[in-house]
Short mmCIF file of C-alpha atoms in Angstrom, two decimals:
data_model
loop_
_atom_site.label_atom_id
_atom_site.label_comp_id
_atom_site.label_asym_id
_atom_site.label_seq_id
_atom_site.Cartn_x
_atom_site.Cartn_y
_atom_site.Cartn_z
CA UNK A 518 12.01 19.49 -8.32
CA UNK A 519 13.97 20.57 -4.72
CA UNK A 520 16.15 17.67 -3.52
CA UNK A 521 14.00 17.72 -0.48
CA UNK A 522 10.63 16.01 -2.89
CA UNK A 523 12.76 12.49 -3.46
CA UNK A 524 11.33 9.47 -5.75
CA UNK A 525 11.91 6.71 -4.44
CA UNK A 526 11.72 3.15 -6.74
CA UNK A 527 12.13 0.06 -4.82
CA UNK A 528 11.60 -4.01 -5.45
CA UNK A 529 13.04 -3.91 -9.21
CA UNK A 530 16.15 -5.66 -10.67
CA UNK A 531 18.63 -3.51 -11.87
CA UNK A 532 21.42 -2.87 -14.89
CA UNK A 533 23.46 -0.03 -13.71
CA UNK A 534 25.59 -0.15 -16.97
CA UNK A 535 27.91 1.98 -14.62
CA UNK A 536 32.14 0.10 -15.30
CA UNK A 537 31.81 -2.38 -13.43
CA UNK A 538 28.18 -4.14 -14.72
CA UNK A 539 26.54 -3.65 -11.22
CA UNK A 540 23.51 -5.43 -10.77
CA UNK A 541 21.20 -5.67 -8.27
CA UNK A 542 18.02 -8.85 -8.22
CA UNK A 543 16.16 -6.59 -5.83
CA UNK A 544 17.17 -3.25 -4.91
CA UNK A 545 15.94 0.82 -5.09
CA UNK A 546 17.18 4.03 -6.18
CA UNK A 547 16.26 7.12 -5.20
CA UNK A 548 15.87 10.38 -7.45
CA UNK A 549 16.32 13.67 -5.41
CA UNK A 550 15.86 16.47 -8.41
CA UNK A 551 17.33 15.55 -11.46
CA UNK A 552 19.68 13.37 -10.16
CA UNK A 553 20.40 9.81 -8.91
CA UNK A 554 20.69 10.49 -5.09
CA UNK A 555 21.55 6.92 -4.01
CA UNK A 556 20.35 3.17 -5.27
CA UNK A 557 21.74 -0.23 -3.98
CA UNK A 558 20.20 -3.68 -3.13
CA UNK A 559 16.93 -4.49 -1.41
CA UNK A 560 14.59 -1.33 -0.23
CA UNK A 561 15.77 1.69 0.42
CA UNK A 562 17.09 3.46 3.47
CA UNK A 563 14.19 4.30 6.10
CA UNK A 564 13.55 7.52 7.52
CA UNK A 565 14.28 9.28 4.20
CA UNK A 566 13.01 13.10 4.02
CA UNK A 567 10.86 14.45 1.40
CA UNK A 568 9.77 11.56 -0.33
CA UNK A 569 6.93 13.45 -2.77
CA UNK A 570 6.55 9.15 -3.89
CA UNK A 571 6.89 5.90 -4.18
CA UNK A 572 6.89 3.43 -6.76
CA UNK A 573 6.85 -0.37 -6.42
CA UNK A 574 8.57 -1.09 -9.48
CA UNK A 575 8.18 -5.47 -8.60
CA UNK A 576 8.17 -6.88 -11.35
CA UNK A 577 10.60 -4.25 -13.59
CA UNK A 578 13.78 -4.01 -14.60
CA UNK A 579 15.48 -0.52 -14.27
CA UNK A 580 18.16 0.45 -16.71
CA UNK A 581 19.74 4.03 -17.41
CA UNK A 582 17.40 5.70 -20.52
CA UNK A 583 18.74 4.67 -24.00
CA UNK A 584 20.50 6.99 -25.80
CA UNK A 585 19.69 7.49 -29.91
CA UNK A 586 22.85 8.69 -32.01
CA UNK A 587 21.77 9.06 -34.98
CA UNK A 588 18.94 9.82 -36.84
CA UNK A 589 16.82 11.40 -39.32
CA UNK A 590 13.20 12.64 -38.09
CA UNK A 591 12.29 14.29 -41.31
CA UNK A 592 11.82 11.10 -43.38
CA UNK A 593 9.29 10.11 -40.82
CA UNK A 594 6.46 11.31 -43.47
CA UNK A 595 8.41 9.36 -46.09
CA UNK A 596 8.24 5.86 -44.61
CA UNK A 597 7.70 2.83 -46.12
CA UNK A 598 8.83 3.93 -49.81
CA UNK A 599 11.74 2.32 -51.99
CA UNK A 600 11.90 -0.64 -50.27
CA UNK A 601 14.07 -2.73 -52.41
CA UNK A 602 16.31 -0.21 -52.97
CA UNK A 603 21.08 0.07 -51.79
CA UNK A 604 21.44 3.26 -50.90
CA UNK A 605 22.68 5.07 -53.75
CA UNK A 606 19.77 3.96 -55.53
CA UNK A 607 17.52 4.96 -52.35
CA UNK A 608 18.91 8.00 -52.24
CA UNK A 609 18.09 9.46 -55.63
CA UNK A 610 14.68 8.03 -55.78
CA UNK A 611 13.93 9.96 -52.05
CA UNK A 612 16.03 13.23 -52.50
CA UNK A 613 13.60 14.99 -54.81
CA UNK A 614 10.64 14.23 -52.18
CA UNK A 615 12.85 15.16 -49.58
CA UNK A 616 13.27 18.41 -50.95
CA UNK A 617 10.24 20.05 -50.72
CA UNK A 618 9.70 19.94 -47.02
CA UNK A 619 8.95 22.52 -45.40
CA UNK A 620 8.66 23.69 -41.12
CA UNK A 621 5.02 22.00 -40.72
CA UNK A 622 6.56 19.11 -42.12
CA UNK A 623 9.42 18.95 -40.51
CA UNK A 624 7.93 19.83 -37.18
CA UNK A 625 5.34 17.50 -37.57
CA UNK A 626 7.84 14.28 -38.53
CA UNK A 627 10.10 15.24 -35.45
CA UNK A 628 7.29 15.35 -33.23
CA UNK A 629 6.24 11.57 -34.65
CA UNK A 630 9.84 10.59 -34.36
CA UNK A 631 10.16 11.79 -30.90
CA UNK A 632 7.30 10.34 -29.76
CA UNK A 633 7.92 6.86 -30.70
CA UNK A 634 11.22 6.45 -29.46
CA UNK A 635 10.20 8.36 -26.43
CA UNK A 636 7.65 5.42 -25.53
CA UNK A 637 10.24 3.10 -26.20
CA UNK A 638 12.76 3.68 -23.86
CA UNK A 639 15.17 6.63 -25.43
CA UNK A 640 15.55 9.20 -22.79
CA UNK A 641 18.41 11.37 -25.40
CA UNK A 642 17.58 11.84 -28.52
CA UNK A 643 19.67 13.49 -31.86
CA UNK A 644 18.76 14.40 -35.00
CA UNK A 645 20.80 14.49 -37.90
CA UNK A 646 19.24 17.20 -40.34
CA UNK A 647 20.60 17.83 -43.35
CA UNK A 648 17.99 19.16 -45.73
CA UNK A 649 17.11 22.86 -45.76
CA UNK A 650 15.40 23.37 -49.30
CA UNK A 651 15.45 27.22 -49.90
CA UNK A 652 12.44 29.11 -48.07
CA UNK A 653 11.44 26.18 -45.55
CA UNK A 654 11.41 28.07 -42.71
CA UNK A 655 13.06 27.53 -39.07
CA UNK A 656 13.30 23.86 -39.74
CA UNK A 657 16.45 23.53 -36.78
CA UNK A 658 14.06 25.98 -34.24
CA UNK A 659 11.32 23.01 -35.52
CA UNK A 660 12.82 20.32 -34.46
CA UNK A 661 14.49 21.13 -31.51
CA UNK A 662 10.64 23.09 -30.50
CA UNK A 663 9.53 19.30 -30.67
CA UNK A 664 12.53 17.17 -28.50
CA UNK A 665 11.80 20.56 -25.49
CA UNK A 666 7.78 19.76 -25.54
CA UNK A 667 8.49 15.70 -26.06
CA UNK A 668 10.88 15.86 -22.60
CA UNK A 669 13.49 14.49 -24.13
CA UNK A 670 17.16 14.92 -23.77
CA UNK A 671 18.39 16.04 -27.81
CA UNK A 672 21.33 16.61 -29.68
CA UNK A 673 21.09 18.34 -32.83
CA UNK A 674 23.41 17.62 -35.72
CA UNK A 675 23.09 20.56 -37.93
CA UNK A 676 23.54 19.01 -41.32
CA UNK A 677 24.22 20.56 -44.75
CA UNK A 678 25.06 19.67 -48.28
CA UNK A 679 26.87 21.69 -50.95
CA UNK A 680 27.41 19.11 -53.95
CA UNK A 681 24.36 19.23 -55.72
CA UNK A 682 24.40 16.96 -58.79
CA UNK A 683 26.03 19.47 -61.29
CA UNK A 684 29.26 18.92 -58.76
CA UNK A 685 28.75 15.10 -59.04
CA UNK A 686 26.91 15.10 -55.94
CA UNK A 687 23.67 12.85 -55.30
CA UNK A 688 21.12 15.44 -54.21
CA UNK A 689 19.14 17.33 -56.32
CA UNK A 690 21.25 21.17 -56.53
CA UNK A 691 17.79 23.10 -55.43
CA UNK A 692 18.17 21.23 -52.35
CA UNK A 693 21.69 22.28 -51.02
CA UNK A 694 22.74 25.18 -49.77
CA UNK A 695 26.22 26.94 -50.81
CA UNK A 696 29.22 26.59 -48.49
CA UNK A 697 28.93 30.47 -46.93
CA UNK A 698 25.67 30.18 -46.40
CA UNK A 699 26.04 26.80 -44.46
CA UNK A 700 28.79 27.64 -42.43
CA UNK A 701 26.79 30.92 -41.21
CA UNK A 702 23.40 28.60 -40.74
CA UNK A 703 25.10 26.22 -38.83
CA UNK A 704 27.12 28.78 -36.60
CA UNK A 705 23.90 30.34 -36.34
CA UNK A 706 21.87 27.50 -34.77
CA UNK A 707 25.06 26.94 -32.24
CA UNK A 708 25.07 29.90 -30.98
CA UNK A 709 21.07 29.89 -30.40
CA UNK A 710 20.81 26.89 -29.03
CA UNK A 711 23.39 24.91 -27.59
CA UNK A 712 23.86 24.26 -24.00
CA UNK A 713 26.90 23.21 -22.66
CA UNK A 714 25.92 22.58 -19.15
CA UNK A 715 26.04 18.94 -17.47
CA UNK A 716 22.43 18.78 -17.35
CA UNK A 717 21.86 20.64 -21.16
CA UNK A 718 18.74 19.21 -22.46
CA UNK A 719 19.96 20.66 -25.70
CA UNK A 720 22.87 20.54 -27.62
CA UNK A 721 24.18 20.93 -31.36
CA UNK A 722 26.47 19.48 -32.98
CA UNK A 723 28.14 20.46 -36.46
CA UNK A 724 27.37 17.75 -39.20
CA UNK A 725 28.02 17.74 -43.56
CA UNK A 726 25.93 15.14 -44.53
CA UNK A 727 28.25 12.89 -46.23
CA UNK A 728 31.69 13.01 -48.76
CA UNK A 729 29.11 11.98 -51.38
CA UNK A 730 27.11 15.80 -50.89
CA UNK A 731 29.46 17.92 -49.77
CA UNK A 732 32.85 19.49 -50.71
CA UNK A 733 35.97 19.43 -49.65
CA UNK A 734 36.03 23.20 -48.37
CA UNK A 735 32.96 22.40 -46.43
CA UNK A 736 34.48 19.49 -44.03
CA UNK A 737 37.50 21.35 -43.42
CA UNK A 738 35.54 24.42 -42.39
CA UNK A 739 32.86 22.52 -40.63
CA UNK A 740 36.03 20.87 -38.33
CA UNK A 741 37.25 24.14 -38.18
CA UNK A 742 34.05 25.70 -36.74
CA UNK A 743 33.13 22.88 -33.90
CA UNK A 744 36.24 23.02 -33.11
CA UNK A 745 36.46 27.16 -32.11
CA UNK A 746 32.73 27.06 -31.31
CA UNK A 747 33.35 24.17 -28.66
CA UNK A 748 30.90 21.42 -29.90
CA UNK A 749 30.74 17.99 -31.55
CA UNK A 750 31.09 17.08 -35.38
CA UNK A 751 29.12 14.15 -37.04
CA UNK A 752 28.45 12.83 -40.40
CA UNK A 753 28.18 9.34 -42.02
CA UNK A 754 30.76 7.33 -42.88
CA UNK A 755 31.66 4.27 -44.66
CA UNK A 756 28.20 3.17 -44.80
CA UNK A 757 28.79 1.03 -48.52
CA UNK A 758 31.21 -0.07 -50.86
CA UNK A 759 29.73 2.50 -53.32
CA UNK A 760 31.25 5.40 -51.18
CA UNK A 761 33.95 3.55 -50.85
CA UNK A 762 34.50 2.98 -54.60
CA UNK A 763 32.90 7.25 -54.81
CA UNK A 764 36.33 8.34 -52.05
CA UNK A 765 38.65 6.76 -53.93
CA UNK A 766 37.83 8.36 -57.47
CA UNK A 767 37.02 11.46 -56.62
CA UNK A 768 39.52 11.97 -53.43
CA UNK A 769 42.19 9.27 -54.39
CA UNK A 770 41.58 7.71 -50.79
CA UNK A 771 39.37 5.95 -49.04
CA UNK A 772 36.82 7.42 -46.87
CA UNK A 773 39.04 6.92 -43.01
CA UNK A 774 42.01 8.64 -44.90
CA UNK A 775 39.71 11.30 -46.71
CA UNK A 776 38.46 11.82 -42.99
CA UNK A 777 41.68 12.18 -41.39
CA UNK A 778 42.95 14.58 -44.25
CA UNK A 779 40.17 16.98 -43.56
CA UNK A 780 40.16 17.25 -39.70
CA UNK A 781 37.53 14.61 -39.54
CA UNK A 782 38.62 12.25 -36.69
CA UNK A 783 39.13 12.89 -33.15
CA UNK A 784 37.31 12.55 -29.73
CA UNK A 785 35.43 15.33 -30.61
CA UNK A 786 33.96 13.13 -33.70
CA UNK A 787 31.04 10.16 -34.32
CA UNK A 788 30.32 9.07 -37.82
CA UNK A 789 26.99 7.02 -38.69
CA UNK A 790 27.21 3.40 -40.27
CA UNK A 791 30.72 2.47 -40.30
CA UNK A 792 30.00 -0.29 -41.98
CA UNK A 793 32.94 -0.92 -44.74
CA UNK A 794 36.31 -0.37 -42.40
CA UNK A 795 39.06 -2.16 -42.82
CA UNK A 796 41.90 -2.86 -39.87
CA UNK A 797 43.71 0.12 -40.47
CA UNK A 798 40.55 2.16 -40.61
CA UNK A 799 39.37 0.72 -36.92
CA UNK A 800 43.00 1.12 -35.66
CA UNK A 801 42.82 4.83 -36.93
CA UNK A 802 39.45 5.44 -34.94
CA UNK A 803 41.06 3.99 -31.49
CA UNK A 804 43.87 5.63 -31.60
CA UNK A 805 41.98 8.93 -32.03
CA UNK A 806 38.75 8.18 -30.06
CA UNK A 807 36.57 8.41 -33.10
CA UNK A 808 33.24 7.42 -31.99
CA UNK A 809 30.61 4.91 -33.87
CA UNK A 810 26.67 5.16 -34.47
CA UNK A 811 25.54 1.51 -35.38
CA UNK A 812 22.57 1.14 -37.34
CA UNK A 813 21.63 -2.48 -37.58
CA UNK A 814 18.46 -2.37 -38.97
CA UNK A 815 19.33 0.44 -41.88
CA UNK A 816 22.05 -0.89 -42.71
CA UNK A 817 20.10 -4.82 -43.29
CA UNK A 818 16.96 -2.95 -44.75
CA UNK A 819 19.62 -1.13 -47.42
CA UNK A 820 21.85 -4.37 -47.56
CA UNK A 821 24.89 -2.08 -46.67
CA UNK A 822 26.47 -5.07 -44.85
CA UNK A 823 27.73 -5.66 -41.43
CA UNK A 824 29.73 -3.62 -39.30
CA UNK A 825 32.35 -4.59 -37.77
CA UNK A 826 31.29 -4.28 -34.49
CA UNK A 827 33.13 -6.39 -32.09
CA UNK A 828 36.69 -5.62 -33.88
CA UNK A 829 35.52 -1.87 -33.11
CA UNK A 830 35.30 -2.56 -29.19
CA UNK A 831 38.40 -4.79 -29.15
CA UNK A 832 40.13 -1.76 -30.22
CA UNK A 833 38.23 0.71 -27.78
CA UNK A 834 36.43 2.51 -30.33
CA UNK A 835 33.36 4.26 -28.67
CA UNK A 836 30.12 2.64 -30.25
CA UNK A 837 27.18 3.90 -29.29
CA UNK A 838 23.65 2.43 -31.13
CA UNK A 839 21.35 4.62 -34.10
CA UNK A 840 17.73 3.99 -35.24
CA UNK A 841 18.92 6.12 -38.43
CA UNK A 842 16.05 7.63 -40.65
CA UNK A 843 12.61 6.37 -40.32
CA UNK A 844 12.85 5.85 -44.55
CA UNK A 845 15.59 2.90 -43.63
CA UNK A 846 13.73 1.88 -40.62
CA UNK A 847 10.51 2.23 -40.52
CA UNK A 848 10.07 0.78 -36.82
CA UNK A 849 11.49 4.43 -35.88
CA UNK A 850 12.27 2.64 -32.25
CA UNK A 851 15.80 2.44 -30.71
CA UNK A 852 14.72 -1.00 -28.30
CA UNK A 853 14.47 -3.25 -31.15
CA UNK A 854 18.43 -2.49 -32.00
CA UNK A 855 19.46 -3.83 -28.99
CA UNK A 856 18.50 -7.41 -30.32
CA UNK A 857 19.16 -6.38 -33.71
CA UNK A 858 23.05 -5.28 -33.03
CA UNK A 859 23.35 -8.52 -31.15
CA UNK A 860 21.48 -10.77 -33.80
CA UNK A 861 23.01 -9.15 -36.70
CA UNK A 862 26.86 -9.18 -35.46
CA UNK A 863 26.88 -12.65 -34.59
CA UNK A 864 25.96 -13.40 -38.50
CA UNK A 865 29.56 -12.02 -38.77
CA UNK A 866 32.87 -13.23 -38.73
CA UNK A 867 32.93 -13.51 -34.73
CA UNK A 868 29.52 -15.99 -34.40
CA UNK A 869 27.66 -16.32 -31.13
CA UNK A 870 31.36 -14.49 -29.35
CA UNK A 871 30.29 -11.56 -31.20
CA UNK A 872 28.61 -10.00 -28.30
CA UNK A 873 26.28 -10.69 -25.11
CA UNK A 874 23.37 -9.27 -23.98
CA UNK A 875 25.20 -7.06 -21.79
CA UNK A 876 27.15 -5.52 -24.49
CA UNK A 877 24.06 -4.64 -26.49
CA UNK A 878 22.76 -3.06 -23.65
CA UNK A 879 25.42 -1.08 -22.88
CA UNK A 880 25.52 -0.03 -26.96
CA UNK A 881 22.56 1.48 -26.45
CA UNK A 882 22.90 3.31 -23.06
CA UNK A 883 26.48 4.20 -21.78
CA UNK A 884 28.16 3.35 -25.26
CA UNK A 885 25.99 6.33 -27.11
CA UNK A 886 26.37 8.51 -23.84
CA UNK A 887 29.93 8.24 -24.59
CA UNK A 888 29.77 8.91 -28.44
CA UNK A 889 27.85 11.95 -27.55
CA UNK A 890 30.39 13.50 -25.29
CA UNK A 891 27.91 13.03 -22.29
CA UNK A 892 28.84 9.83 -20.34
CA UNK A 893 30.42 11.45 -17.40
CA UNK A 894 26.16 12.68 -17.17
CA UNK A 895 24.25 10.19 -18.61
CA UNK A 896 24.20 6.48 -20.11
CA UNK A 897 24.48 4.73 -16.69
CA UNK A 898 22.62 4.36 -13.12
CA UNK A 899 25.45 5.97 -10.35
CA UNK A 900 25.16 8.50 -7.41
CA UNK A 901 25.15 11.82 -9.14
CA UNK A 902 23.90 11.63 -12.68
CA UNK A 903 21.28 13.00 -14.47
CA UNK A 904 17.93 10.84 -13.47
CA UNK A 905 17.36 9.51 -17.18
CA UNK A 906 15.82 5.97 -17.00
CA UNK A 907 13.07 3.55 -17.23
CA UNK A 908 11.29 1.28 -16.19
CA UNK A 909 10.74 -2.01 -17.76
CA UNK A 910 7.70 -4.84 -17.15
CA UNK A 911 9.16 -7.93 -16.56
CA UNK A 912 6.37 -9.93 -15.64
CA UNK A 913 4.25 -10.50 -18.48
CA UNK A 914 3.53 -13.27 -20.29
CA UNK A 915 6.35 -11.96 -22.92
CA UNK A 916 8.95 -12.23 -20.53
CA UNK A 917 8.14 -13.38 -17.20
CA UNK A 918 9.59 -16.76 -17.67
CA UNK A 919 12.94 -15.48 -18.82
CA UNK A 920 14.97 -15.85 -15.74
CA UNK A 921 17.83 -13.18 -16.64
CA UNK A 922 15.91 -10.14 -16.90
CA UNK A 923 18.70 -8.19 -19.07
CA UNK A 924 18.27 -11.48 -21.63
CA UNK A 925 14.65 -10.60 -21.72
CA UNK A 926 14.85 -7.29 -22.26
CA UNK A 927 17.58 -7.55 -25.15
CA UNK A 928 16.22 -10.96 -27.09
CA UNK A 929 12.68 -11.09 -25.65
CA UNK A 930 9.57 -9.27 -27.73
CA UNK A 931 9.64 -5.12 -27.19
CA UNK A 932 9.23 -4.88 -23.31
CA UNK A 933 6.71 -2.55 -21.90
CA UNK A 934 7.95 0.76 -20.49
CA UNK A 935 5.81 1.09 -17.59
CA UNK A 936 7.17 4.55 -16.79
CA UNK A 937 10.14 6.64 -18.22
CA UNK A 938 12.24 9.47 -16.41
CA UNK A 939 14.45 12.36 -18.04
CA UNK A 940 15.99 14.85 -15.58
CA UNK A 941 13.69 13.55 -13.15
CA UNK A 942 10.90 13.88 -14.76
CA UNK A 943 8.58 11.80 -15.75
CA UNK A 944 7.65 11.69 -19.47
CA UNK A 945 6.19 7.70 -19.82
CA UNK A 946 3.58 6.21 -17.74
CA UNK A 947 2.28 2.49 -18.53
CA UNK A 948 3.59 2.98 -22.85
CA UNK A 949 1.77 6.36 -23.24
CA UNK A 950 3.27 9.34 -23.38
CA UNK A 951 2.32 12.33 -20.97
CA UNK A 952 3.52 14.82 -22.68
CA UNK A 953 1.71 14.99 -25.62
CA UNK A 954 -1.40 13.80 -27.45
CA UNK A 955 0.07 10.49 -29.67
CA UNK A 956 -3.26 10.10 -31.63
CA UNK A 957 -3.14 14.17 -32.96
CA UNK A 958 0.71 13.50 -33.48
CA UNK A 959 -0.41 10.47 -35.58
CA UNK A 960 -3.40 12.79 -37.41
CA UNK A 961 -0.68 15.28 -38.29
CA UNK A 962 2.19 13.22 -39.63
CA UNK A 963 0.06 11.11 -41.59
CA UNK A 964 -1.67 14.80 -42.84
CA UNK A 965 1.83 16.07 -43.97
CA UNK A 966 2.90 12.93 -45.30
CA UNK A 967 0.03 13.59 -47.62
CA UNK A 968 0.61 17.21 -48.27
CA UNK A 969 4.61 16.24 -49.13
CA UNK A 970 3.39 13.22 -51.60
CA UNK A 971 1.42 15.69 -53.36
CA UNK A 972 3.89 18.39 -54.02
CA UNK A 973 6.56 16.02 -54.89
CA UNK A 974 3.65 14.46 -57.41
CA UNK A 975 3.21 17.84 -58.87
CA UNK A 976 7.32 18.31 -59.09
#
């Protein structure tokens, strides 16, 4: 789209998330491409050129598109199973299901995964894939095949695993791959498809699943490679006080010093979970930029415990917000963390001071734009970024007697998204998406999620 066809959205309060916490009652932006020409308070400027349309957004809030990071799509088809489960335990009841997918299945759970965050706000997407049971097929080429066609912004963290159970790991040791062979996969899939432009709808980053499944060697050399390749690392970390208890028998440390000992922390880095840190572990992140994925509802749903979220921000750690796998949180929707990071943190030790509204919101926005490496480009509404953002309906009977309308969107019932933009485009109109078919995706997961019961039935 030429900068002469503009967008113009006028009549809506808006969250800019940019530093300062600009908002505006009343007020427009204007989209020329796929950027954020101009926005302010009250309508916009007249005599504008090129204005392809206009949108009276009364009634809306605008915010910058939320920004997902981290993830699992795969265990899409495996929702909904060991439910009462930590997650060691979860783990080894899941891992033998989990390896036998295959590319149909894969493609088919990213696609559901995709779309239902995509109709709920996220505008960037990542996907933390780990699993790559010998003879799948193109499961990376898969996934990111599905984030291009949904119109979403993506990040993929190629995963791997090397400690299969014979080396004390927890997965199953037909469903890791050996250290060469990861290392030249993951290289692989950088090379192919990672985009390091400002407006990249694709990038990878370089991710080892976990200390718990995967050595040593394989950490080091994973830093090693992001590192001369240019890109981002990510794995989980300190998620429970069983890897905790894991780290310091098998390493002699716990996992923030096992981290730091293998090239593992740095502005470069964002771990998942995060729940289990300690002072010196928090002061360690800040003073190296480490970044945070929170997962408030997997971590609850596997009783992992509660992060220590506000300490983290005190600090200046970089938190950004995480739906995590669909198997741990089976909503599969990145909205309902913004009231869940806010609920669940002020059961901590810091009560209703643990954070506002506006700090949730900016978790899931410019805080994940920033673990992601991308906030200079996404994660807020300013003159000159990418046009990732939505629009949310205000004026409901959910919401319309909430009188702060960023409240109402973080405490209030799942607000509509009347429409939803990434790189100017528009991807959401009125909760549906328009870029694909959300009853066939629905047919097909539910299909494959059938096909992978089966096979893991037969062993």
């Amino acid at each position: 789209m030429a900068a002469d066809r503009r967008i113009v959205i006028e009549n809506c309060a808006i969250a800019t998330v940019d530093g300062d916490d600009t908002e505006y009652a009343s007020g427009h932006l204007v989209l020329a491409g796929n950027r954020i020409e101009s926005l302010g308070p009250g309508p916009a400027p007249a005599g504008l050129d090129g204005v392809a349309r206009r949108i009276d957004a009364t009634g809306h809030l605008a915010t910058p598109g939320l920004v997902n990071t981290h993830h699992h799509f795969y265990q899409w088809i495996t929702r909904g199973l060991a439910t009462d489960h930590n997650l060691f335990d979860w783990l080894v009841a899941l891992y033998p299901t989990w390896a036998r997918i295959d590319e149909p299945m894969v493609r088919a759970a990213a696609r559901g995964s995709l779309a239902m965050m995509a109709r709920g706000g996220v505008t960037t997407a990542m996907d933390h894939h780990y699993v790559f049971p010998r003879g799948s097929g193109d499961l990376s080429g898969a996934i990111i095949e599905a984030a291009r066609d949904t119109g979403v912004r993506f990040t993929l963290a190629r995963g791997s695993m090397d400690r299969g159970e014979k080396d004390g790991g927890l997965p199953p040791d037909f469903a890791v791959e050996t250290l060469d062979d990861a290392l030249a996969a993951t290289e692989e899939t950088v090379r192919r498809h990672h985009d390091a432009s400002f407006d990249a709808m694709t990038q990878v980053a370089v991710a080892p699943c976990s200390p718990f499944s995967v050595s040593t060697e394989l950490m080091r050399q994973g830093a090693d490679l992001a590192r001369r390749l240019g890109v981002r690392l990510h794995t989980h970390g300190s998620e429970t006080v069983e890897e905790e208890k894991f780290c310091h028998e098998l390493f002699g440390m716990g996992p923030t010093d096992y981290f730091e000992s293998t090239g593992w922390l740095g502005e470069d880095v964002w771990m998942a979970h995060c729940v289990h840190m300690n002072d010196s572990d928090i002061a360690a992140f800040a003073r190296t930029g480490t970044g945070v994925a929170h997962c408030p509802s997997s971590n609850a749903r596997l009783a992992a415990g509660i992060a220590r979220v506000p300490d983290m921000l005190a600090a200046g750690v970089p938190v950004g917000l995480g739906v995590d796998g669909t198997a741990s949180n089976e909503s599969g929707e990145l909205h309902t963390e913004l009231r869940n990071a806010l609920l669940v943190n002020r059961l901590g030790a810091h009560r209703e001071a643990a954070l506002t509204a506006r700090q949730a919101l900016r978790l899931g926005t410019q805080g994940g734009a920033r673990v992601l490496g991308r906030a200079g480009e996404i994660g807020s509404l300013e003159p000159g970024k990418l046009a990732d953002l939505v629009l949310w309906r205000m004026d409901t009977l959910a919401h319309a007697s909430i009188a702060d309308p960023v409240a109402a969107l973080v405490l209030g019932a799942a607000a509509p998204v009347t429409a939803s933009f990434v790189d100017g485009l528009q991807i959401v109109e009125n909760g549906r998406l328009l870029t694909a078919d959300e009853d066939a995706i629905a047919r097909s997961t539910r299909a494959e999620a059938r096909r992978l019961a089966d096979i893991a039935a037969r062993g």
